[in-house]
CSV table of C-alpha atoms and ligand atoms in Angstrom, one decimal:
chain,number,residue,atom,x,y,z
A,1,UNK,CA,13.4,-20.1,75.9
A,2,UNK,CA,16.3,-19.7,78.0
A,3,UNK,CA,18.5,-22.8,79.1
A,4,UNK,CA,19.0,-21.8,83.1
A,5,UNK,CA,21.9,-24.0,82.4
A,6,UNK,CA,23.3,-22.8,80.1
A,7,UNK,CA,24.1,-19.0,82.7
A,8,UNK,CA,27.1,-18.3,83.9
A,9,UNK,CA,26.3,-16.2,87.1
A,10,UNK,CA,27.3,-12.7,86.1
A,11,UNK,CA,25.2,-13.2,82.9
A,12,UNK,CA,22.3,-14.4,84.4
A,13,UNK,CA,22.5,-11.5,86.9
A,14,UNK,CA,22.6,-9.3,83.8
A,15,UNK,CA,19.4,-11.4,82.8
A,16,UNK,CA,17.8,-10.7,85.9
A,17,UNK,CA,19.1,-7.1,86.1
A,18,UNK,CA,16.9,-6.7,82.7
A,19,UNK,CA,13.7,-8.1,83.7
A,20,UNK,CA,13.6,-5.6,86.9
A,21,UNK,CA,14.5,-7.9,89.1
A,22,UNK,CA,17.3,-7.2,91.9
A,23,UNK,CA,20.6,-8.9,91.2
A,24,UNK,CA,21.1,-11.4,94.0
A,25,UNK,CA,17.4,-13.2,91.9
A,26,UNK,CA,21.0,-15.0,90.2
A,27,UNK,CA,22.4,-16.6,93.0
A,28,UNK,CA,18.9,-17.4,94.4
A,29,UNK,CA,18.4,-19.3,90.9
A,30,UNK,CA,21.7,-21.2,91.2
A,31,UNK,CA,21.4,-22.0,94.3
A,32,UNK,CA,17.9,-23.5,93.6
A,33,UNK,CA,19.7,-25.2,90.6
A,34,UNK,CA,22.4,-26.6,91.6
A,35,UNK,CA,22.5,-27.1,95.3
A,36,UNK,CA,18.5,-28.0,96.2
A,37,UNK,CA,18.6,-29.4,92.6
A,38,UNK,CA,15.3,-28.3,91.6
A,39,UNK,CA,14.3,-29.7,88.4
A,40,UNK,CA,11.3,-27.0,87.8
A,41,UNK,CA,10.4,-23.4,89.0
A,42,UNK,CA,7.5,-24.1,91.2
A,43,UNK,CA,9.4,-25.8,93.5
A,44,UNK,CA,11.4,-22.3,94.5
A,45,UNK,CA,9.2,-21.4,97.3
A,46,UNK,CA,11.8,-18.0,98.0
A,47,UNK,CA,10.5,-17.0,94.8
A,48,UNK,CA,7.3,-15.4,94.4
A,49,UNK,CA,4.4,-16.4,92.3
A,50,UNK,CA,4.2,-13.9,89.7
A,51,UNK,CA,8.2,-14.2,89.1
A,52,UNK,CA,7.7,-18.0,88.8
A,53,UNK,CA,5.0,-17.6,86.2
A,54,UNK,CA,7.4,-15.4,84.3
A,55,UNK,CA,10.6,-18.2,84.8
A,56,UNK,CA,8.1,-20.8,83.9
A,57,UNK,CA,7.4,-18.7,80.4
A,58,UNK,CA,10.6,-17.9,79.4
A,59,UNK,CA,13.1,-20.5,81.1
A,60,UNK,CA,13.7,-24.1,80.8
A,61,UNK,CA,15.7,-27.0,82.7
A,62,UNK,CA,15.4,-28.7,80.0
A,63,UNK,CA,18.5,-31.4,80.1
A,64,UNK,CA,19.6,-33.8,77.5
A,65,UNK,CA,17.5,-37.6,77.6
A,66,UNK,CA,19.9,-40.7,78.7
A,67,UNK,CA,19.5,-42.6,75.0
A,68,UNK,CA,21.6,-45.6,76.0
A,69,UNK,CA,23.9,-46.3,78.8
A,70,UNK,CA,26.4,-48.8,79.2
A,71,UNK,CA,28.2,-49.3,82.5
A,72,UNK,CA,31.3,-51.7,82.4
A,73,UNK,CA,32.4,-54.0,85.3
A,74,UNK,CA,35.1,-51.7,86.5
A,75,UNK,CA,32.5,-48.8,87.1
A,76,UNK,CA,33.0,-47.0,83.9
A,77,UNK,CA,29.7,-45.4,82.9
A,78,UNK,CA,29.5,-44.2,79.2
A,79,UNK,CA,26.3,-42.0,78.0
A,80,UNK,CA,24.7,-41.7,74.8
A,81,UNK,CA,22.8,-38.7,75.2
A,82,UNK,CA,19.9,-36.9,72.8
A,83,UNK,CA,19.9,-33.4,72.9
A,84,UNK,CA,16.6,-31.1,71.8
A,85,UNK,CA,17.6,-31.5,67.8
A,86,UNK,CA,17.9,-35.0,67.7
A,87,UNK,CA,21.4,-35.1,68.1
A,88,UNK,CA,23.7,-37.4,69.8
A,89,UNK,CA,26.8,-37.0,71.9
A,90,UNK,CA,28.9,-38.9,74.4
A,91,UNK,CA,29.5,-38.6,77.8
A,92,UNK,CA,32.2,-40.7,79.9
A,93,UNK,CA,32.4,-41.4,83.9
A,94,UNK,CA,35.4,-42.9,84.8
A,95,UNK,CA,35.8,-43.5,88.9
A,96,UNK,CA,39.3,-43.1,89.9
A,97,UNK,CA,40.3,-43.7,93.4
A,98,UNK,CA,40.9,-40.3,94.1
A,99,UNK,CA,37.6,-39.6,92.5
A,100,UNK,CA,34.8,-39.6,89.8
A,101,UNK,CA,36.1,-37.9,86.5
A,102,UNK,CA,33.1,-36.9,84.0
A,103,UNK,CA,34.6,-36.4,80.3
A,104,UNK,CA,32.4,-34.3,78.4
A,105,UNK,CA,31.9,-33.5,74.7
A,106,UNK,CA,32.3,-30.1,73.8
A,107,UNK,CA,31.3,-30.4,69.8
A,108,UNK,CA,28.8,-32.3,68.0
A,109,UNK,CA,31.2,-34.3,65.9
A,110,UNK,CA,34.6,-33.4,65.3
A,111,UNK,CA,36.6,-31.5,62.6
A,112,UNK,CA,40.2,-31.7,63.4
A,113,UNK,CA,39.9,-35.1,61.7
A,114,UNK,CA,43.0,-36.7,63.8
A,115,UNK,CA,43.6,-40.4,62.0
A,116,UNK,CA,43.4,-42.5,64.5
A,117,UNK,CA,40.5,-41.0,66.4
A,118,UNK,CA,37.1,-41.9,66.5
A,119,UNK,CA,35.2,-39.1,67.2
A,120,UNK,CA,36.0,-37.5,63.7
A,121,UNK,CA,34.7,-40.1,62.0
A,122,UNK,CA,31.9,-37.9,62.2
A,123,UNK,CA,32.1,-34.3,61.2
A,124,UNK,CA,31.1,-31.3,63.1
A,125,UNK,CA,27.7,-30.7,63.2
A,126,UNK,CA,27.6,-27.5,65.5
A,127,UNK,CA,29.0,-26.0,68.7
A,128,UNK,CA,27.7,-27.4,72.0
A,129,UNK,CA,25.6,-24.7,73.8
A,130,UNK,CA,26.7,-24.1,77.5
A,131,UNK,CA,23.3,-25.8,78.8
A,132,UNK,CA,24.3,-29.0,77.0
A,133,UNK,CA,28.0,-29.1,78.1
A,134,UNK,CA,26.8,-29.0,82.0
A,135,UNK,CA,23.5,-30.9,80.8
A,136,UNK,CA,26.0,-33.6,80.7
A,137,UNK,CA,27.1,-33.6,84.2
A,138,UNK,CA,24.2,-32.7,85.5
A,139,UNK,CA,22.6,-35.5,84.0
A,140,UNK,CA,25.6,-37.6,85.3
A,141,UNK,CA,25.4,-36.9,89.0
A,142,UNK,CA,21.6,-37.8,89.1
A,143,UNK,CA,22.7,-40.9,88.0
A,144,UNK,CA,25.7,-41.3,90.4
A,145,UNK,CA,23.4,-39.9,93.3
A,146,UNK,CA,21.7,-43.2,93.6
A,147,UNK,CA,24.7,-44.5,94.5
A,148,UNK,CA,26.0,-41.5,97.4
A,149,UNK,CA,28.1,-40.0,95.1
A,150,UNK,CA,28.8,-37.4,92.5
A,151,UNK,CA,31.4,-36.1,89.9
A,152,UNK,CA,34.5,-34.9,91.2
A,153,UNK,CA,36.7,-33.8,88.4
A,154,UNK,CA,35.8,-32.8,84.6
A,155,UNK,CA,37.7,-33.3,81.6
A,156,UNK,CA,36.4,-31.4,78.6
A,157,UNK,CA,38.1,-34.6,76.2
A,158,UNK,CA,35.0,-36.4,75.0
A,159,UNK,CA,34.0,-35.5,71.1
A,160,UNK,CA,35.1,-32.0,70.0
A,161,UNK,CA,37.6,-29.6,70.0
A,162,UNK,CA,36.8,-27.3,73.1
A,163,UNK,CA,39.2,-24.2,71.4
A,164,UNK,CA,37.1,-24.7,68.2
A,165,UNK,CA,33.9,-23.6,71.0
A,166,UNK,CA,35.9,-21.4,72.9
A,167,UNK,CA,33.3,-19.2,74.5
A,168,UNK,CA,31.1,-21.9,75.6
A,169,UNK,CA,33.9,-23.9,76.9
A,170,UNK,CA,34.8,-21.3,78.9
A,171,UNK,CA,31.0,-20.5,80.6
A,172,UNK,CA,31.0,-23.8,81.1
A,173,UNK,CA,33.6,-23.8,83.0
A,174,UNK,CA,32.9,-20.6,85.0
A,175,UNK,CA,29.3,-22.7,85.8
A,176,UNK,CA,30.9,-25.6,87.3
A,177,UNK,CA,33.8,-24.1,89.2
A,178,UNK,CA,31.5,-21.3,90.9
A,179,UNK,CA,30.7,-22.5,94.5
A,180,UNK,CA,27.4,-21.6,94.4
A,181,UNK,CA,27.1,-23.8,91.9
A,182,UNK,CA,28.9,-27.1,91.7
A,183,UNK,CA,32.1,-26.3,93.1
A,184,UNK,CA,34.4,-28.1,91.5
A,185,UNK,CA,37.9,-26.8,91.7
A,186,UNK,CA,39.6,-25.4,89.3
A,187,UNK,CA,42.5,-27.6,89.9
A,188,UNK,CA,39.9,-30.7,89.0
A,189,UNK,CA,38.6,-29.4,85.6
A,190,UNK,CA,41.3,-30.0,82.6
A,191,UNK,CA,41.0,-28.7,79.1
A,192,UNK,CA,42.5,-30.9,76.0
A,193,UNK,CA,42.8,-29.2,72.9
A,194,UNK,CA,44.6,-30.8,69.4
A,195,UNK,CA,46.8,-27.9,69.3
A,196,UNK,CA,44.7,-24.9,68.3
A,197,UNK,CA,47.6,-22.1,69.1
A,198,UNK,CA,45.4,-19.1,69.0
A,199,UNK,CA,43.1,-21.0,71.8
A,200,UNK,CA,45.8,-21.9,73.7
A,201,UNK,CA,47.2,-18.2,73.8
A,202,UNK,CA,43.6,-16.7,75.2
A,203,UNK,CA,43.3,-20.1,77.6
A,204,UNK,CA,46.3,-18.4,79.1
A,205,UNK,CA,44.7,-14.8,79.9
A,206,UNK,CA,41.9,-16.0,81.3
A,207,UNK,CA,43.6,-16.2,84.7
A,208,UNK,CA,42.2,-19.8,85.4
A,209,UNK,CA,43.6,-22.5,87.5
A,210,UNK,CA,42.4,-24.6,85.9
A,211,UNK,CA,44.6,-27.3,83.6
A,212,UNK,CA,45.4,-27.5,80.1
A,213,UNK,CA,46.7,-30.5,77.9
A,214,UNK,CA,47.8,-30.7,74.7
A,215,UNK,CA,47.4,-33.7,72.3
A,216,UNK,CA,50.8,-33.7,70.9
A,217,UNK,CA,51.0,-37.7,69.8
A,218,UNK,CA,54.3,-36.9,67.9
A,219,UNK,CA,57.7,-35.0,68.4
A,220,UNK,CA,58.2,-33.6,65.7
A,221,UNK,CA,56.2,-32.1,62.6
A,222,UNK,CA,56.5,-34.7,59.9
A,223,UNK,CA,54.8,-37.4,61.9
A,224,UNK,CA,52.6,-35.0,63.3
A,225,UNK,CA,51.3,-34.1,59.8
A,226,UNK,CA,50.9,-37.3,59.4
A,227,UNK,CA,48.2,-38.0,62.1
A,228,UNK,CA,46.8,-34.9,63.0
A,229,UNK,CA,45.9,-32.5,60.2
A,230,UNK,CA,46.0,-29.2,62.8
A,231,UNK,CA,49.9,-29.6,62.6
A,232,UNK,CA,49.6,-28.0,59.3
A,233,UNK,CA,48.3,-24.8,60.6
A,234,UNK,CA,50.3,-24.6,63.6
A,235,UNK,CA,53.7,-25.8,63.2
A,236,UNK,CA,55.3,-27.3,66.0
A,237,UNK,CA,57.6,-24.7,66.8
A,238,UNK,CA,54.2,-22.2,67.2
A,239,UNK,CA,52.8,-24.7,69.4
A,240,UNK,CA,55.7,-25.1,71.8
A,241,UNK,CA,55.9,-21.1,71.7
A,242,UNK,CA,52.5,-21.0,72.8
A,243,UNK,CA,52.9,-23.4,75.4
A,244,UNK,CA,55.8,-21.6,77.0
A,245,UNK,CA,53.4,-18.5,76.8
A,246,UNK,CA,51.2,-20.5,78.8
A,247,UNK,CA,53.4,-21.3,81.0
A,248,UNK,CA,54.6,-17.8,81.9
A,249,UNK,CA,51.0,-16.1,81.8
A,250,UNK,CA,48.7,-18.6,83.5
A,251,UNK,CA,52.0,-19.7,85.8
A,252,UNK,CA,50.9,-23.7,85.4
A,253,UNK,CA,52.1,-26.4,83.4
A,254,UNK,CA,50.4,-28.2,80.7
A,255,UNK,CA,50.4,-32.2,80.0
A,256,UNK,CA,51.6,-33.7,76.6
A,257,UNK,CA,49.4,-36.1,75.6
A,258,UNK,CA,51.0,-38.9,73.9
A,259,UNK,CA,49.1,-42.1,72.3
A,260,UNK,CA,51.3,-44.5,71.4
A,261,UNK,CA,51.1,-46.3,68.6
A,262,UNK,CA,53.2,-48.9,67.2
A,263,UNK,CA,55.6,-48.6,64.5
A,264,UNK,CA,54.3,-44.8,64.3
A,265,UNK,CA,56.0,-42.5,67.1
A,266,UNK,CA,57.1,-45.1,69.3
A,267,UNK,CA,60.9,-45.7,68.9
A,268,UNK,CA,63.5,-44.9,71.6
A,269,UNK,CA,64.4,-42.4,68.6
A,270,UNK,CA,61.1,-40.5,69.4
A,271,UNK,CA,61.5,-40.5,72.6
A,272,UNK,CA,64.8,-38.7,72.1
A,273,UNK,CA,63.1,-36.3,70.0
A,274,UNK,CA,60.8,-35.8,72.7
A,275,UNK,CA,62.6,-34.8,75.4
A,276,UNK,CA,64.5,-32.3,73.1
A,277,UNK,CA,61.5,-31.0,72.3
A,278,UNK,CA,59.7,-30.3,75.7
A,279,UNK,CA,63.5,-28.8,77.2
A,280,UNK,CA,62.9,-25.3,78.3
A,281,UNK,CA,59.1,-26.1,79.3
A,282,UNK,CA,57.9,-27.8,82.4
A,283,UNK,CA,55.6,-30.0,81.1
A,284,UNK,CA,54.2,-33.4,82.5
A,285,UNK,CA,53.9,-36.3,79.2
A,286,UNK,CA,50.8,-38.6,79.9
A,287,UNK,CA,51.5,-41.9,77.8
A,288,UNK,CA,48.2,-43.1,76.1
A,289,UNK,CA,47.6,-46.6,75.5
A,290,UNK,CA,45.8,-46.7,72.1
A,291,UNK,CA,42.2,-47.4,72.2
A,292,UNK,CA,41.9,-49.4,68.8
A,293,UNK,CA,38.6,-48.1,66.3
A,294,UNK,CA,37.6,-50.5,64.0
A,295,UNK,CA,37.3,-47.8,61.1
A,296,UNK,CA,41.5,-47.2,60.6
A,297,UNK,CA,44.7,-49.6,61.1
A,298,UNK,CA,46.5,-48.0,64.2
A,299,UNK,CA,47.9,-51.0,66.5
A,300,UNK,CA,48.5,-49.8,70.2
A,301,UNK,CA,52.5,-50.2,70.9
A,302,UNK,CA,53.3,-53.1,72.8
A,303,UNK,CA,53.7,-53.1,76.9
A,304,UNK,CA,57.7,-53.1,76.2
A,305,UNK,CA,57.8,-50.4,73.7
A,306,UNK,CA,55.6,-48.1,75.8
A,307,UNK,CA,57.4,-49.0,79.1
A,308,UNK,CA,61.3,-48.4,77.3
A,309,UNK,CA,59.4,-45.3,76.0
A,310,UNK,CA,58.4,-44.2,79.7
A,311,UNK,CA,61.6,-45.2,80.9
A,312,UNK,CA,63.8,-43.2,78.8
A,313,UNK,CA,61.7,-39.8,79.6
A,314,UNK,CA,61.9,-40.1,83.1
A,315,UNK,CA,65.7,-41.2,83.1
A,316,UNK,CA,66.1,-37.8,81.2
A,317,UNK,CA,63.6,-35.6,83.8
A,318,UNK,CA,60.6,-35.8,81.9
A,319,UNK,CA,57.3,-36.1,84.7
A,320,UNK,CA,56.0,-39.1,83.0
A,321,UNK,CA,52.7,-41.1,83.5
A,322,UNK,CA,50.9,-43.6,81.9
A,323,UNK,CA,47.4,-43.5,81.6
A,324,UNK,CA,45.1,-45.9,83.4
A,325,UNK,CA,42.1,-47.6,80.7
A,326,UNK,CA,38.5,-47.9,81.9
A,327,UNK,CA,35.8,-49.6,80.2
A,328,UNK,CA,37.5,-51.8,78.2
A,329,UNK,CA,34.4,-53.8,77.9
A,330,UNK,CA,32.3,-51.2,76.4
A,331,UNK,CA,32.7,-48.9,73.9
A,332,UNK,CA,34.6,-46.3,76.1
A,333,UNK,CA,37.0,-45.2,72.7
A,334,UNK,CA,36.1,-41.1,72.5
A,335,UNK,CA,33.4,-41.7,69.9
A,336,UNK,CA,33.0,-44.7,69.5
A,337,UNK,CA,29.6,-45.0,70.8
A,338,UNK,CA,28.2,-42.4,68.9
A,339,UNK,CA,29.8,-43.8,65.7
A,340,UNK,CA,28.7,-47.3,66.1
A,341,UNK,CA,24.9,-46.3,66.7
A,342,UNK,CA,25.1,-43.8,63.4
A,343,UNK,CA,26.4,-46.4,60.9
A,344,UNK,CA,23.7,-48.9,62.7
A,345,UNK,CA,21.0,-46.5,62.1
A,346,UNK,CA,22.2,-46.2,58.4
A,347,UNK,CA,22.4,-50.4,57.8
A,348,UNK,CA,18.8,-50.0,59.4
B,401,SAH,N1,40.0,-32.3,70.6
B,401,SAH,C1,40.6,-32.4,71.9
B,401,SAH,C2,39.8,-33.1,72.9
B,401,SAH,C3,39.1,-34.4,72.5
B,401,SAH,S1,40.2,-35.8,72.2
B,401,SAH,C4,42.0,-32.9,71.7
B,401,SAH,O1,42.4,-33.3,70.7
B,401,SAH,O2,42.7,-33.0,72.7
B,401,SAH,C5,40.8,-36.3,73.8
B,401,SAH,C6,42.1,-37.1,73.8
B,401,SAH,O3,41.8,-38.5,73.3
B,401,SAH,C7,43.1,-36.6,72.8
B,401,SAH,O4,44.4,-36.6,73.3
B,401,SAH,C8,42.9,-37.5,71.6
B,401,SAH,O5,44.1,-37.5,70.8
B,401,SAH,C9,42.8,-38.8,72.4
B,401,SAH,N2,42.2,-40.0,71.6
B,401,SAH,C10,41.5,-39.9,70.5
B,401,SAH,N3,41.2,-41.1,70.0
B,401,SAH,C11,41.8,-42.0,70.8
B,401,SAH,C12,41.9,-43.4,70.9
B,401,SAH,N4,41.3,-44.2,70.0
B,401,SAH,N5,42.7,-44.0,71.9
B,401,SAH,C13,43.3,-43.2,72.8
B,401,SAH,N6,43.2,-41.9,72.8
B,401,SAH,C14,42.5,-41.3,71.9
């Protein structure tokens, strides 16, 4: 069976190519898809009977099952979702005012085994396929349709590392940006990787708009090391390289992701390092507040350390922003979800 989701158009038109059927079949399909938002082939009326029979043999629409859904007060809506195989991953909705933001899951489990983060908690069990990366926004906007609206921007941060799934990350991608399909711009889609320097190199070729940003959480490699286990395969000065690579190829900037946590990498003294760091790139730093996870000892910084922290980046032309928190209600940690219903299921 083949996901329909899971096409990119010029594939599918290859797919349709195959079976003897003219090209534009492809669009026909998407636009059934996506824009009339047909859940099964006998609603295509364009299409004709004997092509439906043969859609309805080998093709599915199959889309993950909503397994739990929490909503918090602010809007947030986060998704435990069960795909074909039993498995479970995350999807997050966060509504901000210039616009609903879906953050998918690219991996099931993680294996980049960051310290403070939740979603490695629980190792990689495979790649996502493409059907199951859009599955989850697909799945999303029905829900948001009851309400008039539908997701506006995508970030591929949810559990995973999108660079360790690169192909499928990137059909996803060309699914939801096509305008016969959902449209979303390219400008509204943002890729987060841990630092995998090889990814980051290809990201650049692809001659996207779309944006990248880096989880960088230190400024140097010795507390790097220390918290995110990549930074022993790609040093610091690699990375950087690679980011002014992307820079120059792909002609956009990336974001510096940066959770702060206290007594770890936030000190004036790393903020210093910081901005030595970053010189020579153009790059925007997105200040995390920490999301605590029951399973490790991280402490978010305090409100003063994070605001001297901002303060010194901008005062020395650092693009600085701190990141807004949703959910704080529910379990909105990347993860944490997931985590929480797997150790339950093994008390059970
Ligand atoms: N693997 C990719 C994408 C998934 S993580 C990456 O590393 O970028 C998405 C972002 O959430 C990363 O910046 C990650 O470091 C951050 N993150 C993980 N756990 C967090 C937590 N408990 N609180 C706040 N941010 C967290």
């Amino acid at each position: 069976m083949i996901n329909l989701y899971g096409q990119e158009l010029s594939k599918l038109e290859a797919l349709m190519v195959e079976r003897g059927q003219k090209k534009y079949r492809a669009t026909q399909l998407f636009t059934w898809i996506y824009e009339k938002k047909a859940s099964s082939f006998d609603e295509m009326s364009d299409v004709s009977k004997v092509f439906r029979e043969e859609l309805n043999r080998d093709f599915c629409l199959n889309l993950p099952i909503v397994y739990k859904k929490q909503e918090s007060k602010d809007g947030t809506i986060k998704l435990l979702l069960e795909l074909e195989d039993g498995n479970k991953i995350e999807t997050a909705l966060m509504p901000y005012r210039y616009g609903n933001a879906i953050c998918v899951s690219s991996q099931v489990g993680c294996n980049m085994a960051c310290a403070f983060c939740a979603s490695g908690l629980l190792k990689k069990k495979r790649n996502l396929e493409v059907h199951e990366i859009v599955g989850q926004v697909i799945v999303m906007n029905k829900i948001l349709e009851e309400k008039g609206e539908h997701v506006s921007h995508i970030v591929v941060m949810g559990t995973g590392e999108p660079f360790d799934n690169y192909e499928n990350v990137m059909d996803f991608i060309r699914i939801v940006n096509h305008p016969k399909a959902l449209a979303i711009g390219a400008r509204h889609i943002s890729v987060s990787t841990c630092g995998l320097v090889p990814g980051i190199r290809k990201y650049a070729e692809e001659g996207l708009q779309t944006n990248l940003a880096i989880s960088l959480h230190a400024p140097n490699d010795e507390i790097r090391n220390k918290i995110m286990p990549i930074s022993k395969g790609y040093k610091m000065e690699e990375l950087m390289d690679a980011v002014k690579y992307y820079e120059k190829t792909a002609g956009r900037r990336v974001t510096f992701e940066y959770i702060m946590l206290k007594d770890v990498n936030d000190s004036l003294e790393c903020a210093k390092e910081l901005v030595k760091l970053i010189k020579g790139t153009l790059a925007y730093v997105n200040l995390i507040p920490y999301n605590p996870v029951d399973e490790n000892s991280f402490v978010r910084s305090p409100d003063k350390a994070v605001h001297e922290f901002f303060s010194y980046l901008m005062k020395h032309g650092v693009n600085t922003t701190v990141r807004k928190e949703f959910g704080n209600d529910i379990d909105a940690a990347c993860g944490q979800l997931r985590a929480k219903e797997h150790y339950e299921k093994q008390k059970h």
